Each structure stands twice: as structure tokens, then as C-alpha cells.
Amino acid sequence: MTSYRLGSGGAINRGQSISFTFDGRAYKGFEGDTLASALLANDQMLMARSFKYHRPRGVVTAGSAEPNALMTIGSGARAEPNARATVVELYHGLVATSQNRWPSLKRDFGAVNDLFSPFLGAGFYYKTFMWPGVLWEKLYEPLIRRAAGLGKIIMQADPDRYEKSWAHCDLLVIGAGPTGLMAALAAGRAGVRVILADEGFRLGGSLLSESAAVGGRPASEFAAEVAEELASLPNVTLMPRSTVFGWYDDMVFGAVERVQKHVAAPSPDLPMERLWRIVAKRAILAAGAEERPLVFGGNDKPGVMTAGAARTYLNRYGVAVGGKVAIFTNGGSGYRTAADLVTQGIDVTAIIDARPKSADPVPESIRVIRNGSVIATKGRHRIEGLIAERSGFEEVIGCDALAMSGGWSPIVHLMCQRGAKPVWSDEKQAFLAPDVGGAFVAAGSAAGHASLGDCLKDGLAKAHAALDGLGRLVGPLETPEVEGEYDPSFAPLWYVPGARDKAFVDFQNDVHVGDLGLAQREGFRHIEHTKRYTTAGMATDQGKLGNVNTVGIIAGMRGLSPGEIGTTTFRPFYTPVSFGALAGTVRAEHAAPARTSPLHGWARKNGATFVEAGLWYRSAWFPREGEKTWRESVDREVLNVRANAGLCDVSTLGKIEIFGRGAAEFLDRIYSNSFLKLPVGRARYGLMLREDGIVFDDGTASRLSENHYVMTTTTAHAAEVLAHLEFSAQTFWPELDVRFVSSTDQWAQMSLAGPKARIIMSRVVQDDISDAAFPFLAAREVTLRGGLEARLFRISFSGELAYELAVPAGYGEAVADAVMDAGHEEGICAYGVEALNVLRIEKGHVTHNELDGRTTADDVGLGRMMAMQKPDFIGKRLSTRFGLTAADRLQLVGLKPIEADKEIKAGAHLLKDGAKPSLANDQGFVSSACFSPTLGHFIALAMLKSGRERLGERIMAWDGLRGSEVLCEVCPPVFVDPENSKLHL
């Protein structure tokens, strides 16, 4: 006899049969089953193949720490890979598919890896595929990537929706087992706001799996009664199917609620999952403890599982994991499992106890092999027997399931996610939760308490302490009596010597004891290095089951205690969280706010093609009938601006209003060039540095009145510049009277550029804007014809005569229409950011392509803007470091192709003519490139070593990625109107 469903018992609804499929085969289960329990009830022990060796695997646990039984649930767009069968709630029509096998689960071609396992030890891929090097990308890497991985990513769009919510409470209780229920009950009766979260679909935790009696009734009935009372309390929120996965600053916890993961046809009115951010004044971690597997030869065969898992399947799901069950234990858990199995009429062939003696009660007629061990198991796709050893004597014991118990590890992950390390206890032989303050405490098994009675008492005590901290009175609540307790103590046993087969420590990653030894021999001795070299504790389970055994074995190898070895770093998430839950409603068109300028409607009316620029939608170019490519449109726009005039939307530039008596002094310290004596009614180009002397941002600052300036920034750095100003004012110079406010969204701003710009603008503005009255870099408030107050700036990014007109945002479209009407006779056109980019490259103006966070003012030809005579400005001191003033730094130059029809690619590397491509020969890179319709050939701006000394030199622009080599001449970066005569028309 093998695994089967008992005729009675369990917390399942036998009146509600559920049909499902696994690997295309139909099965039946009951309401209340998990996928794993239903498969075991149908004698489906083989559920998966291992990651590296493709060994047959079955369930090891009955909970979220399951490393083996990972499956793909669902089909099509709703398929979900790497779902743990032990926590997947059974529902009608569920489709489950095994992973990491071909062509089938039972006959997996990948199992050949097990034959070659002596060559596939830890780190084999670092040593094996070294020669010939040419085969790495073409053969070795593709094969390894094809063989590796858990499950397959689903490429179809997810049809379901997700959402995020906030919750606030006085006390968050994490885990609804015996400890959590008692804590929540005490707090709920005290009247505080309580949230009780548990990953299971039924509250009760281990109470649902135990045969003990609590308060005179079965443990499962006690759990149901407490849950019913909690549900009736208006101040208590119950959150089943909710995993608290992370603990963050300010007592904020992350949790994911599986709202519809258990239904066959999800409602479109509900999310599939909901991500909760829970803010708690106090929290109690009552997550329980994981039972450790024992590490012995062949411990990974289907049918080998923890004793607690066998007990859960028996008592909660009414499933016998085998007809002849052997037990290998180092503590009382194995004996409790044996007693429960015998009670249900299941044959227990032997209890192999690693201890020389124990006081645990032995069920009648069961053989106990004391001071014994298991050194091997028999069978391929399921266990068929084991070899027990005691004092050199070996014997074969027949069995179809093996329940093992290696002690308990408190689940303390959440309390360690913010840097605190778990503390080793020699008494408990376990890592205990660190002290992270009274606001968040561990309770029950998570705090190292082993017995059910102690867990109930500790849950109550920790709730009382939390209530006291909240200033709430505690009402009387007695701890219920527990009948049928067992001694949960155990003796440490990290590894069973004499293994005939691999003894696995990490089932999911196929890490065995030999791998750990190899890591120590090869110098990867720190636990974090061992983890990365062997992959122990990685992947979806993050070592929940095997990490403590890993630490214990390494400690034994090195003659140290587990506490001296320590654990690896605990990080969110406790269990995997879907991208859908993390994204919530932020997907597709809602992935980011669509930020449009006040002139978006005007651009759309004029036929603009838009491009995403950060959060903004900006008009890229304005195609006209007959233009087949974007280049044709851009070339026309550029030529028209140079010959007539063009109107461009520049509303997205950052605009910051600066007020105060100290504003002039403040700007003088913020910018590297002088601003203290800027007259009212004038604008000035400004350069900001970081404290390390590197260029931060550039823009203009205009003085509209004595104590009022308006600053413009680059579109990309608007928010960062405002933060920089606020930080500087508050921390560096709090004595200055200066205030800031962002006005980017309050103004529609348009640039009118071209030789006919003044003619057109004078038809819109009623003020005198002649060159004498409104010279280059003038900036003042004006009145438009019609009475609208506006701001006018004579600044240019194109090198042409240009004005920037700013009007209140609500008038933007109407004013832009008026400008276009006024310029119709002059041949005005709308132009976009692509044409603007060409115009600025022709003029040699820099953007963040050149100001990339590595360049100094001198690098880009703006060294004259460093007013070193000023007492101070941000970046002044560090800008003089040798590394920033070295003669061989990359410097801004222009490039033009020797052959006029050749295209220079942005991003290309620069090499001396005839030099081979290599890092040693690298001379710089092309930062910006375009076709110049003004000049009739491609041009580029580039950063070249000692560039200003190399004008006239020939240099190769090499782009190996796109197969381009263009011989260029190094020239000054200003290609059009180097005398700036057009600016002063």
C-alpha cells in the first residue's frame, strides 16, 4: 500500500469533490485540500525534478518552505510558474503542470545529469567551460541557460488586475497559529485595533495538524472557536491568505493578499492579489518554526518528508503518506508522528532514533532502533526501503514513506530584514530572533518555545506586553489547558556519516554535503561566500529549510559553533511576490503619469509626432504630406528655422521662482559664474556644479525685480535642482532670506527662433522689442496685444535670433495659435525636439549627452564660467583637484566626416587612425551626432582626450556593435555662426 486518502478525518469537506489535472491527467480532491495533499491522496508521490541533477522529487513539507514541489498553475496568460503545491488551494478545474523536465516527469532526459554528477559539483561552470573560448557564447552558455531555471516565464499579458492598499492598526499579529490566536484574542478583547495575518487559507496554523486537545476539545475546534470570536469583534481584521513578506522603516510591513488565487473564474470586479502596506504601532511575530530535515544519503527521494508534514497530511487533510512508514528522528516529533499514524491504523515499520536514549513514549509494538541512523534509501521514483545502521551493523527496512525530524528552526526572517542578525542558542540548538526593540517582538515557536502549552502562554504574555506599551488595560484571559502534549526537545544532528548516496542540504538547488566541503577547501569559507559558490540558500525558498543545516555542517567541518559561523543575510521577500502585486494598478498606460505640456493640444493640432521624454510627452517632429521619413521632416524644420522662423514648445523646461533679499547672494553661491550684480530685466546663462566639482545642471536665471528671479533648468533635472536648492538653503546657508517654488506647470513657454522672429513677435507683443529696447539676454514682463500679461526672454538655444515667450498655462494654446497666425506670411513652421537637437549640435551647445555626470566645466569648453575670484560657490574647492584639471582629460570637440556621405554614430568610440579597437587605444566617444541640413553632411560632438589640442587631426569613429567605422576630422564644436552674429540681429 502507498499514499492514500483515509476513510474519515481531516479538516476537508468530503461532500464537495473537486476535479483537477496534473500533467494532463485527471484527479479528484476535496474542498480544503492543497494541491499537494490531493496529489498524495491519489498516490502521486513524484511531483518534480531537481534543479541541477533532475533527480525525482516529492514534497518535503506541507507549507511555504517547500523546496521541491514547484509547479506551473493555470494555462495561457494566467499560468503561474514556481507555485508551491503545498500552499496552492485546490479549486475546480485547476490545471497543474510539472516543471524542469523533458519529455515527461517520469521519463526525464535531463536525469542523465545525475550520471555525470561527479563532474557537476559546486562551481563546475567556473572551471569546465574554459576552452575553447569561442564556444562559450555559441555553445556552452546557451546550453547552460536552456538547462537552468525553474519554470518558464509567461510572455502573454496578464489578464487580471491587482491593487495596493494601506492599513493601520495598533497591533499586527503575524501568524494565526496557537500563539497568534491567543495574542490576537487578548488584544481584540482589550479593544485595540488588531490585524491578524496568516498565509494559510484557514486560520489555526499547527493546531489544524495536531491531535492534542486544547481547552477540553480538539485543537482544530479550539482554533475555529477563537477565529469565530475574532471575526465577530469590530476592532479585529482577519487576513487569511495573506503573507507578511517584509518589515520596513517606521513599523511599516508589506503583505500580499491572494484574493482570487483560489477561484476558477476570477471576478473582474476584484483584484487577483492585493498588496498591503500595514502601519502598526506594535507587532508580534508568531510565524512558528520550521522542522529541519535530516541530512543523510538519499534523503531526497519522493516519499521522504518531515515528520511534521506527514502529521499535517494525516490530521488536517486525511491523507496517509504511506502504508508502511519508517521514522528517522532526533527528537520527540518523530514519536508524535508515529503515535498519530498508529492511531489511524498505519503500519510504522521502525523508529530510527539518533539518540542513545529518550523518554518519549513508544506506541505499542513499534520497533525502536536507538543510536541508529539512515545511511541510504532504496527506490527511484519513490522510496521503497532504507538502510539503517547502528554500531556498524546495517539492515534493510522496507517502507514506502520516511518521516524525518531534525529539530526546529524558529522563523525569524522578518525581524532580521533590517540588518539585525539572529542569535545562536546552545540551549535551543537554534538561531533565535534578535532584540529589535519592544515595538516588534517574537512569540511562541518563533521565540524558541517548543511546546504547545508554552506557545499559548507566550502569545498571551506578549499581547499583554504590547497592550501595556499602548497604554491599554488588559482584561482577564486564562491560558487553556493542553492535553496530549509531547516532548518537543531534540538532540543536534547536522549530518549522518557513511552516506551511500548524496546527502542533500538544499533540495531546491541540489546542494549536498560534498559541495559544502568543496567550498571550504577552495577558500569560500565565509557563509556568504559558501552560499554564492554552492548556491545553498538561494532561489525561491531562500534557504528556509536548509540554511540552518548548512551552518551546522560547516561549523562541524571547521570545528566551530554555529553561532561563530552565523547566517546569511535575510532580505525581503519572505516568500516570492508576483510582479503584478508589486505593480498594482501601475501597468500599461497607467505605468507612469502621462505628463503633457500646456501646448500639447497645439502640437497635436499641428500634426506632431510625440516622444516620451521622462514623464513628458514632447513633440518630436511635425510631418507634412509627402514626407516619408522623420529625417525629411526634421531637415525641413531646421532649414526653415535658419531661413525664416520656427515655433517650438519648451514648456517642459524646469521653472523655479526664487524670492527674497538673499536671492542674489544665494544664486551667486549656487552657480559657478557670477550672479550677484545681474541687473533687473536681464537673464544670464548659469552653470551648477556638484560638490565634487562635476557639472550638475545648466540653464538660465532671469532677474524680474530686485528680489525676484526665475530660474530655468533642464527638463530631466528639474526636480533634482529644486531639491538641491532647498537642501543648500536649509543646511549650508540658513541665514539667507530666500524661498523657492516650482512654477513649471504654471507657465506655457514657447521658443520663437529664426531671422524673422522679431517681426513675428512684434505682431504679438505690444511692448517695444527692438534690439535697442530689448537686446540679447533681456528678460522682463510684457503685455500681449489683447492685454494678457506675459514674460519675454531673449535667449537662444539654436544660435538664431530667438525669444522665449511664457504665458499662463491656460492661455498657452491660444497664444501659440496667435504666433503661428502672425508668422504665416513670414513662412513660420512648428518644429520639435529633434530639430531643436540638430540646431543645438550645429551651434555646439551641450546637453546631458555631454554633461553626463563625469564632465567638468572646462571639459565642455565652459571653463571661463568658473568665477574663481568669488569667495565661494558649490564645487569650487574640489574642482581644482589634479584629476579634474589633468591635460589628458576628455574635452569637447566637433567631428565632421572626411567622406561627406558617411554617417557618424552617437556612442561610437574614438581611435587614432590605424589603431586597433581596445581599451588601451580608446581616445574618447561620440556624445551627440546628427545630419546637418545646413551643412549637408553628418556632424558630431565628441569627448576626446586633450581634444582642444588636436584640432585638424584625423580620428576614427568606431562602432563595433553597429559595424560602423568613419574617419573624421577633429574641428571646433561650433559648426554654424561661430561669431554669434545671428544672436545680435
Short mmCIF file of N, CA, C and O in Angstrom, two decimals, residues 474-537:
data_model
loop_
_atom_site.label_atom_id
_atom_site.label_comp_id
_atom_site.label_asym_id
_atom_site.label_seq_id
_atom_site.Cartn_x
_atom_site.Cartn_y
_atom_site.Cartn_z
N VAL A 474 -5.64 45.45 30.42
CA VAL A 474 -5.76 44.07 29.96
C VAL A 474 -6.81 43.35 30.78
O VAL A 474 -6.71 43.31 32.02
N GLY A 475 -7.79 42.79 30.12
CA GLY A 475 -8.80 42.02 30.82
C GLY A 475 -8.33 40.62 31.12
O GLY A 475 -7.33 40.15 30.59
N PRO A 476 -9.04 39.90 31.98
CA PRO A 476 -8.61 38.54 32.34
C PRO A 476 -8.80 37.57 31.17
O PRO A 476 -9.80 37.60 30.47
N LEU A 477 -7.79 36.76 30.94
CA LEU A 477 -7.85 35.72 29.91
C LEU A 477 -6.92 34.60 30.32
O LEU A 477 -5.71 34.79 30.42
N GLU A 478 -7.49 33.45 30.60
CA GLU A 478 -6.68 32.32 31.06
C GLU A 478 -6.16 31.52 29.89
O GLU A 478 -6.81 31.40 28.85
N THR A 479 -4.98 30.94 30.11
CA THR A 479 -4.41 30.06 29.09
C THR A 479 -5.10 28.70 29.17
O THR A 479 -5.14 28.08 30.23
N PRO A 480 -5.64 28.21 28.06
CA PRO A 480 -6.34 26.91 28.10
C PRO A 480 -5.36 25.76 28.37
O PRO A 480 -4.19 25.83 27.99
N GLU A 481 -5.86 24.75 29.00
CA GLU A 481 -5.05 23.57 29.28
C GLU A 481 -4.85 22.76 28.01
O GLU A 481 -5.73 22.69 27.15
N VAL A 482 -3.67 22.15 27.92
CA VAL A 482 -3.35 21.30 26.77
C VAL A 482 -3.23 19.86 27.24
O VAL A 482 -2.51 19.57 28.20
N GLU A 483 -3.93 18.99 26.56
CA GLU A 483 -3.86 17.56 26.87
C GLU A 483 -3.21 16.82 25.70
O GLU A 483 -3.46 17.14 24.54
N GLY A 484 -2.40 15.84 26.02
CA GLY A 484 -1.77 15.05 24.96
C GLY A 484 -0.53 15.69 24.39
O GLY A 484 -0.17 15.47 23.23
N GLU A 485 0.17 16.51 25.20
CA GLU A 485 1.42 17.13 24.77
C GLU A 485 2.50 16.08 24.57
O GLU A 485 2.47 15.00 25.19
N TYR A 486 3.47 16.38 23.76
CA TYR A 486 4.66 15.53 23.63
C TYR A 486 5.89 16.36 23.90
O TYR A 486 5.85 17.60 23.85
N ASP A 487 6.97 15.72 24.21
CA ASP A 487 8.21 16.42 24.49
C ASP A 487 8.85 16.83 23.17
O ASP A 487 9.30 15.98 22.40
N PRO A 488 8.94 18.13 22.89
CA PRO A 488 9.45 18.56 21.58
C PRO A 488 10.97 18.70 21.54
O PRO A 488 11.51 19.14 20.53
N SER A 489 11.65 18.36 22.61
CA SER A 489 13.10 18.55 22.63
C SER A 489 13.78 17.63 21.62
O SER A 489 13.21 16.61 21.20
N PHE A 490 15.01 17.97 21.27
CA PHE A 490 15.75 17.16 20.30
C PHE A 490 17.24 17.32 20.56
O PHE A 490 17.68 18.27 21.22
N ALA A 491 18.01 16.39 20.03
CA ALA A 491 19.47 16.45 20.12
C ALA A 491 20.00 16.87 18.76
O ALA A 491 19.48 16.44 17.73
N PRO A 492 21.02 17.71 18.72
CA PRO A 492 21.52 18.18 17.42
C PRO A 492 22.10 17.04 16.59
O PRO A 492 22.82 16.19 17.10
N LEU A 493 21.75 17.01 15.33
CA LEU A 493 22.31 16.05 14.38
C LEU A 493 22.35 16.75 13.03
O LEU A 493 21.35 16.87 12.34
N TRP A 494 23.55 17.23 12.65
CA TRP A 494 23.67 18.01 11.43
C TRP A 494 23.88 17.14 10.20
O TRP A 494 23.42 17.48 9.12
N TYR A 495 24.55 16.01 10.38
CA TYR A 495 24.89 15.20 9.21
C TYR A 495 25.11 13.77 9.66
O TYR A 495 25.73 13.51 10.69
N VAL A 496 24.58 12.85 8.87
CA VAL A 496 24.74 11.42 9.16
C VAL A 496 25.89 10.89 8.32
O VAL A 496 25.78 10.83 7.09
N PRO A 497 27.01 10.51 8.93
CA PRO A 497 28.14 10.00 8.15
C PRO A 497 27.83 8.62 7.55
O PRO A 497 26.90 7.93 7.96
N GLY A 498 28.65 8.25 6.59
CA GLY A 498 28.50 6.93 5.97
C GLY A 498 27.49 6.88 4.86
O GLY A 498 27.03 5.79 4.48
N ALA A 499 27.13 8.03 4.29
CA ALA A 499 26.09 8.08 3.26
C ALA A 499 26.51 7.29 2.02
O ALA A 499 27.64 7.40 1.56
N ARG A 500 25.59 6.50 1.47
CA ARG A 500 25.84 5.74 0.24
C ARG A 500 25.45 6.54 -1.01
O ARG A 500 25.77 6.14 -2.12
N ASP A 501 24.72 7.60 -0.80
CA ASP A 501 24.25 8.44 -1.90
C ASP A 501 24.44 9.89 -1.47
O ASP A 501 24.87 10.16 -0.35
N LYS A 502 24.11 10.79 -2.34
CA LYS A 502 24.23 12.19 -1.99
C LYS A 502 23.32 12.52 -0.80
O LYS A 502 22.15 12.12 -0.77
N ALA A 503 23.86 13.28 0.14
CA ALA A 503 23.10 13.74 1.29
C ALA A 503 22.81 15.22 1.07
O ALA A 503 23.71 16.06 1.20
N PHE A 504 21.59 15.55 0.74
CA PHE A 504 21.26 16.91 0.31
C PHE A 504 20.97 17.82 1.50
O PHE A 504 20.27 17.45 2.45
N VAL A 505 21.53 19.01 1.40
CA VAL A 505 21.30 20.05 2.40
C VAL A 505 20.27 21.04 1.87
O VAL A 505 19.36 21.45 2.58
N ASP A 506 20.41 21.43 0.61
CA ASP A 506 19.47 22.32 -0.05
C ASP A 506 18.84 21.55 -1.20
O ASP A 506 19.47 21.31 -2.23
N PHE A 507 17.59 21.16 -1.01
CA PHE A 507 16.92 20.33 -2.01
C PHE A 507 16.67 21.10 -3.30
O PHE A 507 16.80 20.55 -4.40
N GLN A 508 16.32 22.36 -3.19
CA GLN A 508 15.94 23.10 -4.38
C GLN A 508 17.11 23.31 -5.33
O GLN A 508 16.95 23.27 -6.54
N ASN A 509 18.30 23.53 -4.77
CA ASN A 509 19.46 23.81 -5.61
C ASN A 509 20.40 22.62 -5.76
O ASN A 509 21.51 22.79 -6.28
N ASP A 510 19.97 21.45 -5.30
CA ASP A 510 20.79 20.24 -5.42
C ASP A 510 22.16 20.40 -4.76
O ASP A 510 23.18 19.96 -5.30
N VAL A 511 22.19 21.05 -3.62
CA VAL A 511 23.45 21.22 -2.89
C VAL A 511 23.56 20.12 -1.85
O VAL A 511 22.68 19.97 -1.00
N HIS A 512 24.63 19.35 -1.93
CA HIS A 512 24.82 18.26 -0.96
C HIS A 512 26.04 18.54 -0.09
O HIS A 512 26.77 19.53 -0.29
N VAL A 513 26.28 17.67 0.86
CA VAL A 513 27.35 17.89 1.83
C VAL A 513 28.70 18.01 1.14
O VAL A 513 29.55 18.82 1.53
N GLY A 514 28.91 17.25 0.08
CA GLY A 514 30.17 17.32 -0.65
C GLY A 514 30.44 18.69 -1.22
O GLY A 514 31.59 19.15 -1.27
N ASP A 515 29.38 19.37 -1.64
CA ASP A 515 29.55 20.74 -2.17
C ASP A 515 30.03 21.70 -1.09
O ASP A 515 30.87 22.56 -1.34
N LEU A 516 29.49 21.52 0.12
CA LEU A 516 29.91 22.40 1.22
C LEU A 516 31.38 22.16 1.55
O LEU A 516 32.14 23.11 1.80
N GLY A 517 31.78 20.90 1.54
CA GLY A 517 33.19 20.60 1.81
C GLY A 517 34.10 21.18 0.74
O GLY A 517 35.18 21.70 1.04
N LEU A 518 33.68 21.10 -0.52
CA LEU A 518 34.47 21.64 -1.61
C LEU A 518 34.63 23.15 -1.46
O LEU A 518 35.73 23.70 -1.67
N ALA A 519 33.56 23.84 -1.07
CA ALA A 519 33.64 25.28 -0.87
C ALA A 519 34.65 25.63 0.21
O ALA A 519 35.41 26.60 0.07
N GLN A 520 34.69 24.84 1.28
CA GLN A 520 35.66 25.12 2.34
C GLN A 520 37.08 24.88 1.85
O GLN A 520 37.99 25.68 2.13
N ARG A 521 37.28 23.83 1.10
CA ARG A 521 38.63 23.53 0.60
C ARG A 521 39.12 24.59 -0.39
O ARG A 521 40.31 24.88 -0.44
N GLU A 522 38.20 25.17 -1.14
CA GLU A 522 38.60 26.13 -2.16
C GLU A 522 38.59 27.57 -1.66
O GLU A 522 38.76 28.50 -2.44
N GLY A 523 38.42 27.75 -0.35
CA GLY A 523 38.57 29.07 0.23
C GLY A 523 37.31 29.87 0.38
O GLY A 523 37.36 31.00 0.88
N PHE A 524 36.17 29.33 0.00
CA PHE A 524 34.92 30.06 0.13
C PHE A 524 34.30 29.71 1.48
O PHE A 524 33.26 29.07 1.57
N ARG A 525 34.94 30.17 2.54
CA ARG A 525 34.63 29.69 3.88
C ARG A 525 33.61 30.57 4.60
O ARG A 525 32.88 30.08 5.46
N HIS A 526 33.60 31.84 4.31
CA HIS A 526 32.57 32.69 4.91
C HIS A 526 31.21 32.20 4.44
O HIS A 526 31.04 31.80 3.28
N ILE A 527 30.22 32.25 5.31
CA ILE A 527 28.92 31.67 4.98
C ILE A 527 28.30 32.34 3.74
O ILE A 527 27.65 31.69 2.93
N GLU A 528 28.54 33.65 3.58
CA GLU A 528 28.01 34.33 2.39
C GLU A 528 28.72 33.86 1.13
O GLU A 528 28.12 33.74 0.07
N HIS A 529 30.02 33.59 1.24
CA HIS A 529 30.76 33.08 0.08
C HIS A 529 30.35 31.65 -0.23
O HIS A 529 30.21 31.27 -1.41
N THR A 530 30.17 30.86 0.82
CA THR A 530 29.71 29.49 0.61
C THR A 530 28.37 29.47 -0.11
O THR A 530 28.14 28.67 -1.02
N LYS A 531 27.48 30.36 0.32
CA LYS A 531 26.16 30.43 -0.31
C LYS A 531 26.28 30.68 -1.80
O LYS A 531 25.64 30.01 -2.62
N ARG A 532 27.12 31.64 -2.17
CA ARG A 532 27.20 32.01 -3.58
C ARG A 532 27.98 31.00 -4.40
O ARG A 532 27.71 30.83 -5.59
N TYR A 533 28.93 30.34 -3.80
CA TYR A 533 29.70 29.35 -4.54
C TYR A 533 28.90 28.08 -4.77
O TYR A 533 28.96 27.47 -5.85
N THR A 534 28.13 27.68 -3.78
CA THR A 534 27.38 26.42 -3.88
C THR A 534 25.93 26.63 -4.29
O THR A 534 25.28 25.68 -4.71
N THR A 535 25.41 27.84 -4.16
CA THR A 535 24.00 28.23 -4.34
C THR A 535 23.11 27.73 -3.21
O THR A 535 21.89 27.78 -3.33
N ALA A 536 23.68 27.27 -2.10
CA ALA A 536 22.86 26.86 -0.96
C ALA A 536 22.14 28.07 -0.38
O ALA A 536 22.75 29.08 -0.07
N GLY A 537 20.83 27.96 -0.25
CA GLY A 537 20.06 29.06 0.32
C GLY A 537 19.61 30.08 -0.68
O GLY A 537 19.14 31.16 -0.29
#
